[in-house]
Short mmCIF file of C-alpha atoms and ligand atoms in Angstrom, two decimals:
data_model
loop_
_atom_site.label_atom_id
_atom_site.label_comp_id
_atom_site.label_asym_id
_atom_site.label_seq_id
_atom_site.Cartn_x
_atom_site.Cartn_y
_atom_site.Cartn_z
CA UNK P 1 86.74 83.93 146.29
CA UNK P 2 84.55 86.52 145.10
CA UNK P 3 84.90 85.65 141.33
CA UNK P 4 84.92 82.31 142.15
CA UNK P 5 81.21 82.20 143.26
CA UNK P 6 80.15 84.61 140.52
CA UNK P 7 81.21 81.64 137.73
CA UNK P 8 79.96 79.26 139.57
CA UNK P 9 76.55 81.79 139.72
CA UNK P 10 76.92 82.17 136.19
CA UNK P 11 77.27 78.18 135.67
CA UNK P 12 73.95 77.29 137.67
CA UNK P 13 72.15 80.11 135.64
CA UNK P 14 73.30 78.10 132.61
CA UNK P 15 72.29 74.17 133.80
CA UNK P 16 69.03 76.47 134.69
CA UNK P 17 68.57 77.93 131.46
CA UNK P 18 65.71 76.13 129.40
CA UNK P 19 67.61 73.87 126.66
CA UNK P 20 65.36 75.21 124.11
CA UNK P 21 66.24 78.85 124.88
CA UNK P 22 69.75 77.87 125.26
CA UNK P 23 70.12 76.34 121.78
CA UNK P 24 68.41 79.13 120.69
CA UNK P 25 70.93 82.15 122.33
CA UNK P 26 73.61 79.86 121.22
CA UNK P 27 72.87 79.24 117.24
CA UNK P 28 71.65 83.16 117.21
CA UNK P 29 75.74 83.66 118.18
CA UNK P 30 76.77 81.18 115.52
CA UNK P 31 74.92 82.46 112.98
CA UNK P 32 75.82 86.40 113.69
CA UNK P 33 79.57 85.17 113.01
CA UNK P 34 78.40 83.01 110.47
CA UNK P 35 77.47 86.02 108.57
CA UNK P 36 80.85 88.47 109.61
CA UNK P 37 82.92 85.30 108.15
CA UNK P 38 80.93 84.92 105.20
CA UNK P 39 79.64 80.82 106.37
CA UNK P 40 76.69 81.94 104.21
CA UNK P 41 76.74 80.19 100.61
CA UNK P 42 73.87 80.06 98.12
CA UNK P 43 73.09 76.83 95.81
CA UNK P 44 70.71 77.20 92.83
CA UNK P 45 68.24 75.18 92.10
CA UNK P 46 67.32 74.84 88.18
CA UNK P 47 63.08 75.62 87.23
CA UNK P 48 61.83 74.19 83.88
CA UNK P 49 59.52 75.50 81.48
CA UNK P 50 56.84 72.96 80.60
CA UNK P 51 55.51 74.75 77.48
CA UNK P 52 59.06 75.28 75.98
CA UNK P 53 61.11 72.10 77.61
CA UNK P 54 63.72 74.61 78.71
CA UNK P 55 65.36 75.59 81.87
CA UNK P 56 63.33 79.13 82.93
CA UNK P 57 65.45 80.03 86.33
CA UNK P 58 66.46 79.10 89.48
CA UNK P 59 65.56 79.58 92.75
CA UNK P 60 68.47 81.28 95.30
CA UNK P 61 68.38 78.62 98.67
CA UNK P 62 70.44 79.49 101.28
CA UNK P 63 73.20 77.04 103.01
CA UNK P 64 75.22 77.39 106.24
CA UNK P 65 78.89 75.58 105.57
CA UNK P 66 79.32 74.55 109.50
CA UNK P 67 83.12 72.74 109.06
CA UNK P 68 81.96 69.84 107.19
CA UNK P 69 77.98 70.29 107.50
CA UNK P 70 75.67 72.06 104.84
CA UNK P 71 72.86 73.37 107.36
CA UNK P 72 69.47 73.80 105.69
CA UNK P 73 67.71 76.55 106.10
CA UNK P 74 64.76 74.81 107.59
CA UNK P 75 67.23 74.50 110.88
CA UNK P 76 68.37 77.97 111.23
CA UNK P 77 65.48 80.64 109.03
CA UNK P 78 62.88 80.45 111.97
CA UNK P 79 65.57 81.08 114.94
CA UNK P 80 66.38 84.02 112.45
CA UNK P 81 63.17 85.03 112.12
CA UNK P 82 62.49 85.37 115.86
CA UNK P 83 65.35 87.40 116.99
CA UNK P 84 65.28 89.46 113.98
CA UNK P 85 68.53 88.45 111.99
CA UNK P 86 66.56 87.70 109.33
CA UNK P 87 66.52 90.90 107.93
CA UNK P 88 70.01 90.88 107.82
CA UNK P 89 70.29 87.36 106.16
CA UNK P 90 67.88 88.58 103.49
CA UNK P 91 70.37 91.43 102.27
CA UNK P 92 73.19 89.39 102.78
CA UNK P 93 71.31 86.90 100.25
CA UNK P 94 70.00 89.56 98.19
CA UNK P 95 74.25 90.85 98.07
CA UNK P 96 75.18 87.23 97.09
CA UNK P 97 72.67 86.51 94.68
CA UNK P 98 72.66 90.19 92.57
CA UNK P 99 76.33 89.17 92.46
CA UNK P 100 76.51 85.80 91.17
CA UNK P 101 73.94 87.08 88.50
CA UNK P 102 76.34 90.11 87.47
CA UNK P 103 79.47 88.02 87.23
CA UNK P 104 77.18 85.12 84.82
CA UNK P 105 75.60 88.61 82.84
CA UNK P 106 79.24 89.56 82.72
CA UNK P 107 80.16 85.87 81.29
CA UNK P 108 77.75 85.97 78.23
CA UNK P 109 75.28 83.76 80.31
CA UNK P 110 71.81 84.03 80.70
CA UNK P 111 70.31 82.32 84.02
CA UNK P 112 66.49 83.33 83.18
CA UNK P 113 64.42 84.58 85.94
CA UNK P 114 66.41 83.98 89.39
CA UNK P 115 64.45 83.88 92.78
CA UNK P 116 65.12 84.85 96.06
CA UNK P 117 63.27 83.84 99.00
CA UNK P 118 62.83 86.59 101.22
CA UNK P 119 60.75 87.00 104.26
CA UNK P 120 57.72 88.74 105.32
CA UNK P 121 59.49 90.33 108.42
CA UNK P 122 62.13 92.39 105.86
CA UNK P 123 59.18 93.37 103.93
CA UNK P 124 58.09 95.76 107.32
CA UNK P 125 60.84 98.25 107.18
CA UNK P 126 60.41 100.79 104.41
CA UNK P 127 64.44 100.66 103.70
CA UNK P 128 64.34 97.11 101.75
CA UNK P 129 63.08 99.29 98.74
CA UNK P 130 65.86 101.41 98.30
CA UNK P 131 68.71 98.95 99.52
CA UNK P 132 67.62 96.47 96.78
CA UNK P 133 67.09 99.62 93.96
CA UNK P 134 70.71 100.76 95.07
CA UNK P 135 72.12 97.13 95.16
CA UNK P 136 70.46 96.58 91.67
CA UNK P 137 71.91 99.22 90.18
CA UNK P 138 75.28 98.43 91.61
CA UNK P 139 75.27 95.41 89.39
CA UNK P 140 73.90 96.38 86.45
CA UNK P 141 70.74 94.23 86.62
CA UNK P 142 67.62 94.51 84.68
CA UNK P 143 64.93 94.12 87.62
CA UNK P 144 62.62 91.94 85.66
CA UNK P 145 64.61 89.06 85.65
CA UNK P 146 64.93 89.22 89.81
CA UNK P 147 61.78 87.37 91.47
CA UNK P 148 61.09 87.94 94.95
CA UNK P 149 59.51 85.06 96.96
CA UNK P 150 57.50 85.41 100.05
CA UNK P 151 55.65 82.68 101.36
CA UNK P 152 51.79 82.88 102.01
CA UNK P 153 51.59 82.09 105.55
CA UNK P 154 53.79 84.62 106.87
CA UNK P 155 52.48 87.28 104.64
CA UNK P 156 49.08 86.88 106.06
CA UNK P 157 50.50 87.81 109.62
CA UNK P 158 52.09 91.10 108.27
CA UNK P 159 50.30 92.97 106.20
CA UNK P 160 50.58 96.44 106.22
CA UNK P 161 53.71 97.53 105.59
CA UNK P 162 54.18 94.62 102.93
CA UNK P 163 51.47 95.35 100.98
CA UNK P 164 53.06 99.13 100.07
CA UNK P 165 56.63 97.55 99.84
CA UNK P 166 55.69 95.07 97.37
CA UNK P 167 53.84 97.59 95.28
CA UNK P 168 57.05 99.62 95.38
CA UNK P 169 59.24 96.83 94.36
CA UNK P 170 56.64 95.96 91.78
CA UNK P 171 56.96 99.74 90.36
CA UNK P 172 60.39 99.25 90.06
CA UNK P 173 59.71 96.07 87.72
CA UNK P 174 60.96 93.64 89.80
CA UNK P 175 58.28 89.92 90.15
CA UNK P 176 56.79 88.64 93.00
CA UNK P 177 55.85 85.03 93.85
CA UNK P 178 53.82 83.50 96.37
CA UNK P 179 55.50 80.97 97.78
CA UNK P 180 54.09 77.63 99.42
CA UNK P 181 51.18 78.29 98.02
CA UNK P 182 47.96 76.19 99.82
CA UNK P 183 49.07 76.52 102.99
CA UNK P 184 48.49 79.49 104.57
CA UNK P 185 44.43 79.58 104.31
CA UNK P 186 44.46 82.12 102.02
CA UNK P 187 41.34 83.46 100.01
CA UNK P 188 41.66 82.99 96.21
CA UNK P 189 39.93 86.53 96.23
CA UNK P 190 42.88 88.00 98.51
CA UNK P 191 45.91 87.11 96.04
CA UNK P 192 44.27 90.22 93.93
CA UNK P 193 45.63 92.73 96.30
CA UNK P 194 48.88 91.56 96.45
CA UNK P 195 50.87 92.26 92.70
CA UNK P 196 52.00 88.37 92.70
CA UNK P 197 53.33 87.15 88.74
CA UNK P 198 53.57 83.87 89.97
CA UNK P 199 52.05 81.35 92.52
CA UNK P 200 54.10 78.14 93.83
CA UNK P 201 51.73 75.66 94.69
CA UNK P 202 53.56 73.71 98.05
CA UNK P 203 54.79 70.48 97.54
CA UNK P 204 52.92 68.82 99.88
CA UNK P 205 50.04 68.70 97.47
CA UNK P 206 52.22 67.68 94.74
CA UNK P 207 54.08 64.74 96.65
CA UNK P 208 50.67 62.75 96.43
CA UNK P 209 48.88 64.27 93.55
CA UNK P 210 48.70 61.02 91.76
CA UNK P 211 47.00 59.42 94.30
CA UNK P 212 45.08 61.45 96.41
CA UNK P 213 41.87 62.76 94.16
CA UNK P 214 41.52 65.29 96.72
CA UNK P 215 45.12 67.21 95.93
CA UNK P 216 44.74 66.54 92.89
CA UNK P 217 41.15 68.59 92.29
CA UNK P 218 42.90 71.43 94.66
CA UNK P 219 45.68 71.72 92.07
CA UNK P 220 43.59 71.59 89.09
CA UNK P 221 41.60 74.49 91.18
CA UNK P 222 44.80 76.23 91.80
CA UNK P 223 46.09 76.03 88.16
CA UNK P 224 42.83 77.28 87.21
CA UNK P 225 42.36 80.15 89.40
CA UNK P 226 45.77 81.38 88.96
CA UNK P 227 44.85 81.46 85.07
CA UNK P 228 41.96 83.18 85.09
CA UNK P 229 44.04 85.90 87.53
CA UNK P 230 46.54 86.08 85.02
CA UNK P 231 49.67 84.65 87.17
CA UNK P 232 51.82 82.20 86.32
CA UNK P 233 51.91 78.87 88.53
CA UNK P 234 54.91 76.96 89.13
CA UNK P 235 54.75 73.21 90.99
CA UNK P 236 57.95 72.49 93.57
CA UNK P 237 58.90 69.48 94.69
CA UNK P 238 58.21 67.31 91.35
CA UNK P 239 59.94 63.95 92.07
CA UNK P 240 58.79 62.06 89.08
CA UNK P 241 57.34 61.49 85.68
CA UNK P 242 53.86 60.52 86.92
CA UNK P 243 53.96 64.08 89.24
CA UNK P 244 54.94 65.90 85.69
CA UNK P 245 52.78 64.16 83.93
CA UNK P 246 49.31 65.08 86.01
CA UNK P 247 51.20 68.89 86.02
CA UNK P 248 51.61 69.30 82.20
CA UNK P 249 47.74 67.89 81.80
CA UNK P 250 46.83 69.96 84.35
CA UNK P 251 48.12 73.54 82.37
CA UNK P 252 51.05 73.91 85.16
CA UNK P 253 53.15 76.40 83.45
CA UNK P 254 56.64 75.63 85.03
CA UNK P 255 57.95 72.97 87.74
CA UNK P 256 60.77 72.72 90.09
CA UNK P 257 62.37 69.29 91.78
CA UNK P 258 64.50 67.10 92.07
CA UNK P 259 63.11 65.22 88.73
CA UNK P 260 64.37 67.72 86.93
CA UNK P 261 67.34 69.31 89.02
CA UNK P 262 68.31 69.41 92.93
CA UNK P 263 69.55 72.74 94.16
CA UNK P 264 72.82 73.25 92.22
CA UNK P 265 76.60 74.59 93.28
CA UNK P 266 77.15 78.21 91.67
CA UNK P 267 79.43 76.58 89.47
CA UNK P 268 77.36 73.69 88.51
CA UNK P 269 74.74 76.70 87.06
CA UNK P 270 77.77 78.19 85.48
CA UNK P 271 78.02 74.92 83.32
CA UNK P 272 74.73 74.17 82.97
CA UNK P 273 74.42 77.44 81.14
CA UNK P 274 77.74 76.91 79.33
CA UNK P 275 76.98 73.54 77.91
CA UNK P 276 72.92 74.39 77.98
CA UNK P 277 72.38 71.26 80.10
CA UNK P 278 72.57 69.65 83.01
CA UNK P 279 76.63 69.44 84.75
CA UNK P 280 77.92 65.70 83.90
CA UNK P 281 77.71 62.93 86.78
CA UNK P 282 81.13 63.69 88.18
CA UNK P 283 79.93 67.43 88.91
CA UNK P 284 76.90 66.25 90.11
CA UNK P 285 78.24 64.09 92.67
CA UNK P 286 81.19 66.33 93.52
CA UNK P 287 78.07 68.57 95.15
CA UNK P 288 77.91 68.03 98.25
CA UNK P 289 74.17 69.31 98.71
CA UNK P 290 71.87 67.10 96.85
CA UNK P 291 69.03 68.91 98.93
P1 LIG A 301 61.14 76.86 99.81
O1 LIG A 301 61.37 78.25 99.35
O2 LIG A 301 59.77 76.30 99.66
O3 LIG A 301 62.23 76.01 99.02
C1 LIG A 301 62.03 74.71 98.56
C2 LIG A 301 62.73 73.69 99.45
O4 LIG A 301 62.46 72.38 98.95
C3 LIG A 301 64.24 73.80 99.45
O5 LIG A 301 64.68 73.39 100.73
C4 LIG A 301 64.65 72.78 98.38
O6 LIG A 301 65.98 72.32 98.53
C5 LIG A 301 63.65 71.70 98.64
N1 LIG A 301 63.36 70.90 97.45
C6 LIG A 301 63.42 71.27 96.15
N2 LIG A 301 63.01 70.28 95.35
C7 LIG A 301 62.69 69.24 96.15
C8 LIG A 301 62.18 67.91 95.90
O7 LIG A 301 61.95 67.49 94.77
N3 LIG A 301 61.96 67.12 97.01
C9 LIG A 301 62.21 67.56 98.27
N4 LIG A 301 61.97 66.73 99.29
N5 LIG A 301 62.67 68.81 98.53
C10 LIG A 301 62.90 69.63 97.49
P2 LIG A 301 65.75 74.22 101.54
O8 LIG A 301 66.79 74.71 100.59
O9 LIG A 301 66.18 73.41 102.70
O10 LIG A 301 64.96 75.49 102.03
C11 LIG A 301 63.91 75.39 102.96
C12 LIG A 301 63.18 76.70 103.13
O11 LIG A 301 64.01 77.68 103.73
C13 LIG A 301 62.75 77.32 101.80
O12 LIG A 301 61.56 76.70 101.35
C14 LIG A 301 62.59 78.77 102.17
O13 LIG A 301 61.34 79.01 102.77
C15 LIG A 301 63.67 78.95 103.22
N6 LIG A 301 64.84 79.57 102.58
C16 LIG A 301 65.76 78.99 101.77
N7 LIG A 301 66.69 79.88 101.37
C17 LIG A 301 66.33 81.07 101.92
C18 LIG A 301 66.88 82.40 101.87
O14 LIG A 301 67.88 82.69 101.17
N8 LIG A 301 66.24 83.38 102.57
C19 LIG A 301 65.09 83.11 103.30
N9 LIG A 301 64.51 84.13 103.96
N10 LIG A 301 64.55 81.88 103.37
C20 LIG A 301 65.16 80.87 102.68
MG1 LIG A 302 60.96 79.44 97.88
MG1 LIG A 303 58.23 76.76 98.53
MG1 LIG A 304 58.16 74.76 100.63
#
């Protein structure tokens, strides 16, 4: 009797719970065993040197294998980000990717610079320095060719403890980029006290850049700033030639898109860097995240 009217308690504090907290508490659980059973899976997406023609990097971009669904990121990174998980997502990605980059070292390859997006909120506990310093040196990795990404907005909101993490990671030659670049309101003057190498202008200026005069005079600004600041600029979200084209007029030194490559299976980089190219049709298709 007794237990019976605590579920039933339990039940109407449920139907009462607010659907968005609900969703929330729920996907938090999913995602803490999505972690223990190793649900977590990275894709690479290819960057390309404008000055050269050549592939430069990729970009690490995290996806949750639900059964048969790829989850973006998009879905799950701000849930993570507000109960805190993040931080351990970050090292889980920052495990994953320092591996994948050790075992193509280890295979003769050379994936250029590789970036990982990491948040703002791991950049406020002191710890992040050594755990990626021990994790680096675990695998053997030369830090220069690891890029950290961090995007604008969310740096703004936490500064303090970032600013002295970054320098550290910076000391220990590792690269910074500021990701998203245009729109988090940030003063040109304020990227000088941050050690950024590189600035990734968002692609919501780029998807119209052709066509809107106004974009296209803030990326010209952008490209020209970031020049005379000495850090390298990078366009994402290039979906065509006429996008490219304004870019290399423009000075852009590198872009990143689906016009060139989406994000990419580990083992579709693996043959990229095999055949120095991109994987044939049948790989392409056999990927099951064209995002
Ligand atoms: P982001 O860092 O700005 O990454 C670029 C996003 O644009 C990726 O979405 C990518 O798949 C998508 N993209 C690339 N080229 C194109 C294009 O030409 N057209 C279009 N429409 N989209 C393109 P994705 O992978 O869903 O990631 C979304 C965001 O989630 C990322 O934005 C990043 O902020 C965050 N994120 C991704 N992976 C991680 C991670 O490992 N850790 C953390 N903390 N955040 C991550
Ligand atoms: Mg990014
Ligand atoms: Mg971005
Ligand atoms: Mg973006």
């Amino acid at each position: 009797q007794a237990k019976a009217l605590g579920k039933s308690q339990v039940r109407c504090f449920a139907l009462h719970m607010n659907d968005r907290v609900q969703r929330r508490v729920e996907l938090e659980g999913a995602l803490r065993r999505a972690i223990a059973q190793d649900e977590l899976t990275m894709h690479y997406q290819p960057q390309l040197d404008l000055q050269s023609g050549r592939l430069c990097g990729f970009e690490a971009l995290l996806r949750w294998r639900r059964g048969e669904r790829l989850i973006s990121p998009l879905e799950f990174i701000p849930i993570a980000e507000e109960t805190g998980l993040i931080r351990e997502i970050d090292r889980y990605v920052i495990r994953a990717v320092f591996r994948q980059v050790e075992e193509w070292r280890a295979e003769g390859l050379d994936p250029g610079e590789v970036a990982i997006n990491i948040s703002a909120l791991s950049l406020q506990e002191a710890g992040i320095v050594s755990y990626i310093a021990a994790e680096m040196t675990r695998r053997r990795l030369p830090p220069d060719i690891i890029k950290l990404e961090v995007t604008e907005s969310l740096l703004m909101k936490n500064v303090d403890t970032a600013q002295q993490v970054m320098s550290e990671l910076k000391a220990l030659h590792l690269k910074w980029s500021i990701d998203d670049f245009g729109t988090g309101y940030s003063a040109l003057s304020y990227l000088r006290r941050y050690p950024f190498d590189q600035l990734k202008i968002d692609k919501s200026f780029i998807d119209d850049v052709n066509v809107n005069p106004e974009n296209a005079s803030v990326t010209r600004a952008i490209i020209s700033m970031a020049r005379s600041l000495r850090i390298a600029v990078i366009a994402e979200g290039v979906e065509n030639n006429e996008q490219l084209g304004f870019l290399v007029e423009a000075g852009c030194d590198q872009i990143q898109g689906y016009f060139y490559s989406p994000p990419l299976t580990a083992e579709a980089c693996r043959q990229w860097l095999i055949h120095r190219g991109p994987p044939g049709p049948d790989e392409a298709s056999a990927n099951p995240a064209r995002r």
